[in-house]
Amino acid sequence: MIISNDAINTVEDKAVFTDAELKSIDSLWSVSKFNSPLIDTLEYVIADKDIIGNTSQILTTNLLKKRLSVLNNTTPFNLAYNPALEKVIQSYLKHRSRFYPALMAKAKYYFPMFEQYLDQYDIPLEMKYLAIVESALRPKARSRVGASGMWQFMYGTGKQFDLKLSSYVDERFDPVKSTVAACKYLSQLYNIFGDWDLALAAYNSGPGNVSKAIKRSGGFKNYWNIRPYLPSETAGYVPAFYATMYIFNYANEHNIYPELPKFFNFQTDTIRVKRTISFAQISKVIQVDEETLTFLNPAYKLNIIPYIKGRNYAVRLPTSKVIDFLEKEKDVYALADADDAKRERPLPKYFEMDKRIRYKVKSGDYLGKIANKFGVNVSSIKRWNSLKNSNLKIGQRLYIYPKRI
């Protein structure tokens, strides 16, 4: 950002910021973090230390108890009143209510999709709110530790649940495929603990941490009883889920109204492609803007839809453009052929990221250089190859599971 001399002089003349200006700065910073694709659950989840002393009330405790009791009777989750939960709800209503209209607009597009698969896997439909806590419903959200997508899968966990990662496609960003993977994972966690609150906690921190918390608590199985023994970020995670559920169900009572979504899910449809094509080529032939294609097809990393035998990659389009695509499909492919003929450099080779390769160490190589080359961590290379230190020999062979070419 370029700052004018006038602005600098104004700041120097004033010497200090006013309280109003500082509040404005904090607000702008919150908005920029909220809209960034680099999100961590802690950006949405409020830690206990951040709400201690927050005594302002947007609604009375008695009214909150009544509303939570009504919700509790409709869900398998434990929404009984708790002072810690009240602090989170009050804080969200006071400081974050302006974010919810946009979130609710996204929810109108994504929630019907989630509910279809949650129902198929016999998971409570309220679990759809988990994607808000995880990513604020951003398909391309990334956490600081590498978890990606609306359901925040790490590379290894995504691979475990059959989410493919290649030079063209990251299925953790695919709303449908990642939702199916999340359903499989949540079902697995519920089978372990027999409780949806504990399954939620385990989704965030791992089943091992939940098991240890149960043991340290003396064997309790209620989330609130084991909460003091969970990692700090998980301690705030389940209350954030409950608070989100409350706000979505009582939004009107708090004068929170959703914005209109750009699309409803039923206004879109998919068509399988018969050759590799780009968003730009589709846009040029059938007059649909690339921003729309990017929104509807977030899994394609390069804005290119690859044609790979056996993969059945498809383009999702507004239903108003589906007939146009079918009528002009040959024109799209002809344009792709013409662009390929003019291109000086070929398109990147399709490369599966979940395949193991064998790398031969060259002169000048070191673990950090090799890790950067393939988009992985030095510690991972050491683990894959049982290396006790970082010393390498020229000609040494290393097994690597690359995340990029």
PDB file of C-alpha atoms in Angstrom, residues 75-255:
ATOM      1  CA  THR A  75     -30.021 -32.629  18.280  1.00  0.00           C
ATOM      2  CA  PRO A  76     -27.778 -35.462  19.517  1.00  0.00           C
ATOM      3  CA  PHE A  77     -25.182 -32.863  20.522  1.00  0.00           C
ATOM      4  CA  ASN A  78     -24.953 -31.743  24.141  1.00  0.00           C
ATOM      5  CA  LEU A  79     -26.169 -28.136  23.999  1.00  0.00           C
ATOM      6  CA  ALA A  80     -26.906 -27.829  27.695  1.00  0.00           C
ATOM      7  CA  TYR A  81     -26.158 -24.382  29.130  1.00  0.00           C
ATOM      8  CA  ASN A  82     -22.599 -23.799  30.265  1.00  0.00           C
ATOM      9  CA  PRO A  83     -21.010 -20.480  31.369  1.00  0.00           C
ATOM     10  CA  ALA A  84     -18.057 -21.036  29.016  1.00  0.00           C
ATOM     11  CA  LEU A  85     -20.438 -21.544  26.104  1.00  0.00           C
ATOM     12  CA  GLU A  86     -22.370 -18.398  27.048  1.00  0.00           C
ATOM     13  CA  LYS A  87     -19.170 -16.327  26.890  1.00  0.00           C
ATOM     14  CA  VAL A  88     -18.429 -17.596  23.389  1.00  0.00           C
ATOM     15  CA  ILE A  89     -21.962 -16.901  22.135  1.00  0.00           C
ATOM     16  CA  GLN A  90     -22.035 -13.421  23.678  1.00  0.00           C
ATOM     17  CA  SER A  91     -18.611 -12.639  22.198  1.00  0.00           C
ATOM     18  CA  TYR A  92     -19.582 -13.838  18.712  1.00  0.00           C
ATOM     19  CA  LEU A  93     -22.773 -11.794  18.771  1.00  0.00           C
ATOM     20  CA  LYS A  94     -20.934  -8.683  19.938  1.00  0.00           C
ATOM     21  CA  HIS A  95     -17.794  -8.812  17.793  1.00  0.00           C
ATOM     22  CA  ARG A  96     -18.526 -11.030  14.781  1.00  0.00           C
ATOM     23  CA  SER A  97     -22.155 -10.561  13.888  1.00  0.00           C
ATOM     24  CA  ARG A  98     -21.232  -8.544  10.764  1.00  0.00           C
ATOM     25  CA  PHE A  99     -19.557 -11.624   9.255  1.00  0.00           C
ATOM     26  CA  TYR A 100     -22.620 -13.865   9.469  1.00  0.00           C
ATOM     27  CA  PRO A 101     -24.749 -12.455   6.604  1.00  0.00           C
ATOM     28  CA  ALA A 102     -21.980 -13.370   4.111  1.00  0.00           C
ATOM     29  CA  LEU A 103     -21.431 -16.738   5.809  1.00  0.00           C
ATOM     30  CA  MET A 104     -25.142 -17.493   5.612  1.00  0.00           C
ATOM     31  CA  ALA A 105     -25.131 -16.671   1.902  1.00  0.00           C
ATOM     32  CA  LYS A 106     -22.361 -19.245   1.377  1.00  0.00           C
ATOM     33  CA  ALA A 107     -24.289 -21.680   3.549  1.00  0.00           C
ATOM     34  CA  LYS A 108     -27.305 -21.440   1.227  1.00  0.00           C
ATOM     35  CA  TYR A 109     -25.060 -22.778  -1.543  1.00  0.00           C
ATOM     36  CA  TYR A 110     -23.050 -25.386   0.384  1.00  0.00           C
ATOM     37  CA  PHE A 111     -25.353 -26.678   3.138  1.00  0.00           C
ATOM     38  CA  PRO A 112     -27.757 -28.620   0.863  1.00  0.00           C
ATOM     39  CA  MET A 113     -24.715 -30.352  -0.616  1.00  0.00           C
ATOM     40  CA  PHE A 114     -23.388 -31.209   2.865  1.00  0.00           C
ATOM     41  CA  GLU A 115     -26.746 -32.440   4.113  1.00  0.00           C
ATOM     42  CA  GLN A 116     -27.087 -34.881   1.221  1.00  0.00           C
ATOM     43  CA  TYR A 117     -23.928 -36.731   2.271  1.00  0.00           C
ATOM     44  CA  LEU A 118     -24.364 -36.308   6.027  1.00  0.00           C
ATOM     45  CA  ASP A 119     -27.739 -38.012   5.659  1.00  0.00           C
ATOM     46  CA  GLN A 120     -26.229 -40.723   3.450  1.00  0.00           C
ATOM     47  CA  TYR A 121     -23.625 -41.548   6.119  1.00  0.00           C
ATOM     48  CA  ASP A 122     -26.163 -41.253   8.983  1.00  0.00           C
ATOM     49  CA  ILE A 123     -24.390 -38.263  10.541  1.00  0.00           C
ATOM     50  CA  PRO A 124     -26.365 -35.504  12.316  1.00  0.00           C
ATOM     51  CA  LEU A 125     -27.210 -32.773   9.810  1.00  0.00           C
ATOM     52  CA  GLU A 126     -25.998 -30.178  12.310  1.00  0.00           C
ATOM     53  CA  MET A 127     -22.465 -31.337  11.529  1.00  0.00           C
ATOM     54  CA  LYS A 128     -22.636 -28.967   8.543  1.00  0.00           C
ATOM     55  CA  TYR A 129     -21.685 -26.161  10.953  1.00  0.00           C
ATOM     56  CA  LEU A 130     -18.301 -27.826  11.405  1.00  0.00           C
ATOM     57  CA  ALA A 131     -17.220 -26.534   7.990  1.00  0.00           C
ATOM     58  CA  ILE A 132     -17.810 -22.974   9.234  1.00  0.00           C
ATOM     59  CA  VAL A 133     -15.618 -23.522  12.275  1.00  0.00           C
ATOM     60  CA  GLU A 134     -12.957 -25.195  10.133  1.00  0.00           C
ATOM     61  CA  SER A 135     -12.794 -22.807   7.179  1.00  0.00           C
ATOM     62  CA  ALA A 136     -15.599 -20.222   7.182  1.00  0.00           C
ATOM     63  CA  LEU A 137     -16.886 -22.144   4.118  1.00  0.00           C
ATOM     64  CA  ARG A 138     -13.883 -21.306   1.935  1.00  0.00           C
ATOM     65  CA  PRO A 139     -12.994 -24.228  -0.352  1.00  0.00           C
ATOM     66  CA  LYS A 140      -9.377 -23.075  -0.751  1.00  0.00           C
ATOM     67  CA  ALA A 141      -8.707 -22.266   2.896  1.00  0.00           C
ATOM     68  CA  ARG A 142      -5.263 -23.289   4.157  1.00  0.00           C
ATOM     69  CA  SER A 143      -4.112 -23.403   7.751  1.00  0.00           C
ATOM     70  CA  ARG A 144      -0.610 -22.539   8.899  1.00  0.00           C
ATOM     71  CA  VAL A 145       0.168 -26.227   9.389  1.00  0.00           C
ATOM     72  CA  GLY A 146      -0.959 -27.261   5.899  1.00  0.00           C
ATOM     73  CA  ALA A 147      -4.559 -28.394   6.454  1.00  0.00           C
ATOM     74  CA  SER A 148      -6.570 -27.489   3.352  1.00  0.00           C
ATOM     75  CA  GLY A 149     -10.114 -27.143   2.082  1.00  0.00           C
ATOM     76  CA  MET A 150     -13.434 -26.495   3.781  1.00  0.00           C
ATOM     77  CA  TRP A 151     -13.002 -29.556   5.994  1.00  0.00           C
ATOM     78  CA  GLN A 152      -9.293 -28.858   6.610  1.00  0.00           C
ATOM     79  CA  PHE A 153      -7.638 -32.132   5.675  1.00  0.00           C
ATOM     80  CA  MET A 154      -3.914 -32.588   6.133  1.00  0.00           C
ATOM     81  CA  TYR A 155      -2.126 -34.241   3.216  1.00  0.00           C
ATOM     82  CA  GLY A 156      -1.848 -37.629   4.924  1.00  0.00           C
ATOM     83  CA  THR A 157      -5.416 -37.703   6.240  1.00  0.00           C
ATOM     84  CA  GLY A 158      -6.762 -36.639   2.855  1.00  0.00           C
ATOM     85  CA  LYS A 159      -4.822 -39.440   1.204  1.00  0.00           C
ATOM     86  CA  GLN A 160      -6.194 -41.884   3.799  1.00  0.00           C
ATOM     87  CA  PHE A 161      -9.733 -40.969   2.710  1.00  0.00           C
ATOM     88  CA  ASP A 162      -8.966 -41.130  -1.009  1.00  0.00           C
ATOM     89  CA  LEU A 163      -8.611 -37.425  -1.752  1.00  0.00           C
ATOM     90  CA  LYS A 164      -6.292 -37.213  -4.764  1.00  0.00           C
ATOM     91  CA  LEU A 165      -3.601 -34.574  -5.125  1.00  0.00           C
ATOM     92  CA  SER A 166      -1.898 -33.953  -8.468  1.00  0.00           C
ATOM     93  CA  SER A 167      -0.183 -31.193 -10.407  1.00  0.00           C
ATOM     94  CA  TYR A 168      -3.625 -30.106 -11.656  1.00  0.00           C
ATOM     95  CA  VAL A 169      -6.096 -31.125  -8.952  1.00  0.00           C
ATOM     96  CA  ASP A 170      -6.319 -30.931  -5.161  1.00  0.00           C
ATOM     97  CA  GLU A 171      -9.457 -32.818  -4.155  1.00  0.00           C
ATOM     98  CA  ARG A 172      -9.265 -31.384  -0.628  1.00  0.00           C
ATOM     99  CA  PHE A 173     -10.598 -28.211  -2.308  1.00  0.00           C
ATOM    100  CA  ASP A 174     -13.440 -30.104  -3.988  1.00  0.00           C
ATOM    101  CA  PRO A 175     -16.618 -29.387  -1.947  1.00  0.00           C
ATOM    102  CA  VAL A 176     -18.278 -32.719  -2.797  1.00  0.00           C
ATOM    103  CA  LYS A 177     -15.290 -35.071  -2.524  1.00  0.00           C
ATOM    104  CA  SER A 178     -13.972 -33.431   0.648  1.00  0.00           C
ATOM    105  CA  THR A 179     -17.439 -33.620   2.222  1.00  0.00           C
ATOM    106  CA  VAL A 180     -17.615 -37.349   1.500  1.00  0.00           C
ATOM    107  CA  ALA A 181     -14.151 -37.758   3.046  1.00  0.00           C
ATOM    108  CA  ALA A 182     -15.224 -35.758   6.123  1.00  0.00           C
ATOM    109  CA  CYS A 183     -18.307 -37.964   6.498  1.00  0.00           C
ATOM    110  CA  LYS A 184     -16.155 -41.105   6.391  1.00  0.00           C
ATOM    111  CA  TYR A 185     -13.765 -39.666   8.971  1.00  0.00           C
ATOM    112  CA  LEU A 186     -16.547 -38.491  11.309  1.00  0.00           C
ATOM    113  CA  SER A 187     -18.272 -41.884  11.067  1.00  0.00           C
ATOM    114  CA  GLN A 188     -14.998 -43.535  12.009  1.00  0.00           C
ATOM    115  CA  LEU A 189     -14.558 -41.219  15.012  1.00  0.00           C
ATOM    116  CA  TYR A 190     -18.129 -41.814  16.178  1.00  0.00           C
ATOM    117  CA  ASN A 191     -17.594 -45.573  15.992  1.00  0.00           C
ATOM    118  CA  ILE A 192     -14.571 -45.100  18.265  1.00  0.00           C
ATOM    119  CA  PHE A 193     -16.155 -42.864  20.916  1.00  0.00           C
ATOM    120  CA  GLY A 194     -19.913 -43.433  20.524  1.00  0.00           C
ATOM    121  CA  ASP A 195     -20.518 -39.727  21.114  1.00  0.00           C
ATOM    122  CA  TRP A 196     -20.812 -36.891  18.571  1.00  0.00           C
ATOM    123  CA  ASP A 197     -19.321 -34.253  20.883  1.00  0.00           C
ATOM    124  CA  LEU A 198     -16.213 -36.366  21.374  1.00  0.00           C
ATOM    125  CA  ALA A 199     -16.112 -37.111  17.644  1.00  0.00           C
ATOM    126  CA  LEU A 200     -16.029 -33.334  17.073  1.00  0.00           C
ATOM    127  CA  ALA A 201     -13.166 -32.894  19.522  1.00  0.00           C
ATOM    128  CA  ALA A 202     -11.270 -35.780  17.929  1.00  0.00           C
ATOM    129  CA  TYR A 203     -11.758 -34.279  14.449  1.00  0.00           C
ATOM    130  CA  ASN A 204      -9.790 -31.271  15.647  1.00  0.00           C
ATOM    131  CA  SER A 205      -7.134 -32.749  17.900  1.00  0.00           C
ATOM    132  CA  GLY A 206      -7.033 -36.430  16.933  1.00  0.00           C
ATOM    133  CA  PRO A 207      -8.541 -39.412  18.747  1.00  0.00           C
ATOM    134  CA  GLY A 208      -5.359 -39.914  20.766  1.00  0.00           C
ATOM    135  CA  ASN A 209      -5.685 -36.564  22.544  1.00  0.00           C
ATOM    136  CA  VAL A 210      -9.347 -37.213  23.324  1.00  0.00           C
ATOM    137  CA  SER A 211      -8.535 -40.663  24.740  1.00  0.00           C
ATOM    138  CA  LYS A 212      -5.822 -39.153  26.939  1.00  0.00           C
ATOM    139  CA  ALA A 213      -8.208 -36.445  28.148  1.00  0.00           C
ATOM    140  CA  ILE A 214     -10.803 -39.081  29.077  1.00  0.00           C
ATOM    141  CA  LYS A 215      -8.195 -41.000  31.045  1.00  0.00           C
ATOM    142  CA  ARG A 216      -6.848 -37.889  32.809  1.00  0.00           C
ATOM    143  CA  SER A 217     -10.391 -36.815  33.749  1.00  0.00           C
ATOM    144  CA  GLY A 218     -10.937 -40.112  35.535  1.00  0.00           C
ATOM    145  CA  GLY A 219     -12.897 -41.770  32.759  1.00  0.00           C
ATOM    146  CA  PHE A 220     -15.581 -39.160  32.087  1.00  0.00           C
ATOM    147  CA  LYS A 221     -17.169 -39.228  28.640  1.00  0.00           C
ATOM    148  CA  ASN A 222     -19.033 -35.920  28.680  1.00  0.00           C
ATOM    149  CA  TYR A 223     -17.165 -33.279  26.641  1.00  0.00           C
ATOM    150  CA  TRP A 224     -17.455 -30.582  29.321  1.00  0.00           C
ATOM    151  CA  ASN A 225     -15.942 -32.914  31.916  1.00  0.00           C
ATOM    152  CA  ILE A 226     -12.879 -33.732  29.803  1.00  0.00           C
ATOM    153  CA  ARG A 227     -12.509 -30.214  28.365  1.00  0.00           C
ATOM    154  CA  PRO A 228      -9.870 -29.057  30.928  1.00  0.00           C
ATOM    155  CA  TYR A 229      -7.617 -31.918  29.802  1.00  0.00           C
ATOM    156  CA  LEU A 230      -7.817 -31.248  26.056  1.00  0.00           C
ATOM    157  CA  PRO A 231      -5.313 -29.132  24.087  1.00  0.00           C
ATOM    158  CA  SER A 232      -6.184 -25.446  24.443  1.00  0.00           C
ATOM    159  CA  GLU A 233      -7.251 -25.004  20.811  1.00  0.00           C
ATOM    160  CA  THR A 234      -9.635 -27.982  21.069  1.00  0.00           C
ATOM    161  CA  ALA A 235     -11.071 -26.631  24.317  1.00  0.00           C
ATOM    162  CA  GLY A 236     -12.461 -23.704  22.332  1.00  0.00           C
ATOM    163  CA  TYR A 237     -13.318 -25.700  19.222  1.00  0.00           C
ATOM    164  CA  VAL A 238     -16.500 -27.478  20.309  1.00  0.00           C
ATOM    165  CA  PRO A 239     -17.977 -24.342  21.976  1.00  0.00           C
ATOM    166  CA  ALA A 240     -17.332 -22.505  18.689  1.00  0.00           C
ATOM    167  CA  PHE A 241     -19.354 -25.209  16.932  1.00  0.00           C
ATOM    168  CA  TYR A 242     -22.207 -24.889  19.457  1.00  0.00           C
ATOM    169  CA  ALA A 243     -22.150 -21.094  19.223  1.00  0.00           C
ATOM    170  CA  THR A 244     -22.351 -21.255  15.426  1.00  0.00           C
ATOM    171  CA  MET A 245     -25.302 -23.637  15.643  1.00  0.00           C
ATOM    172  CA  TYR A 246     -27.050 -21.276  18.054  1.00  0.00           C
ATOM    173  CA  ILE A 247     -26.480 -18.157  15.909  1.00  0.00           C
ATOM    174  CA  PHE A 248     -27.667 -19.827  12.697  1.00  0.00           C
ATOM    175  CA  ASN A 249     -30.828 -21.046  14.409  1.00  0.00           C
ATOM    176  CA  TYR A 250     -31.591 -17.746  16.153  1.00  0.00           C
ATOM    177  CA  ALA A 251     -30.207 -15.315  13.573  1.00  0.00           C
ATOM    178  CA  ASN A 252     -33.525 -13.525  13.034  1.00  0.00           C
ATOM    179  CA  GLU A 253     -33.931 -12.913  16.764  1.00  0.00           C
ATOM    180  CA  HIS A 254     -30.553 -11.111  16.668  1.00  0.00           C
ATOM    181  CA  ASN A 255     -31.376  -9.164  13.494  1.00  0.00           C
TER     182      ASN A 255
END
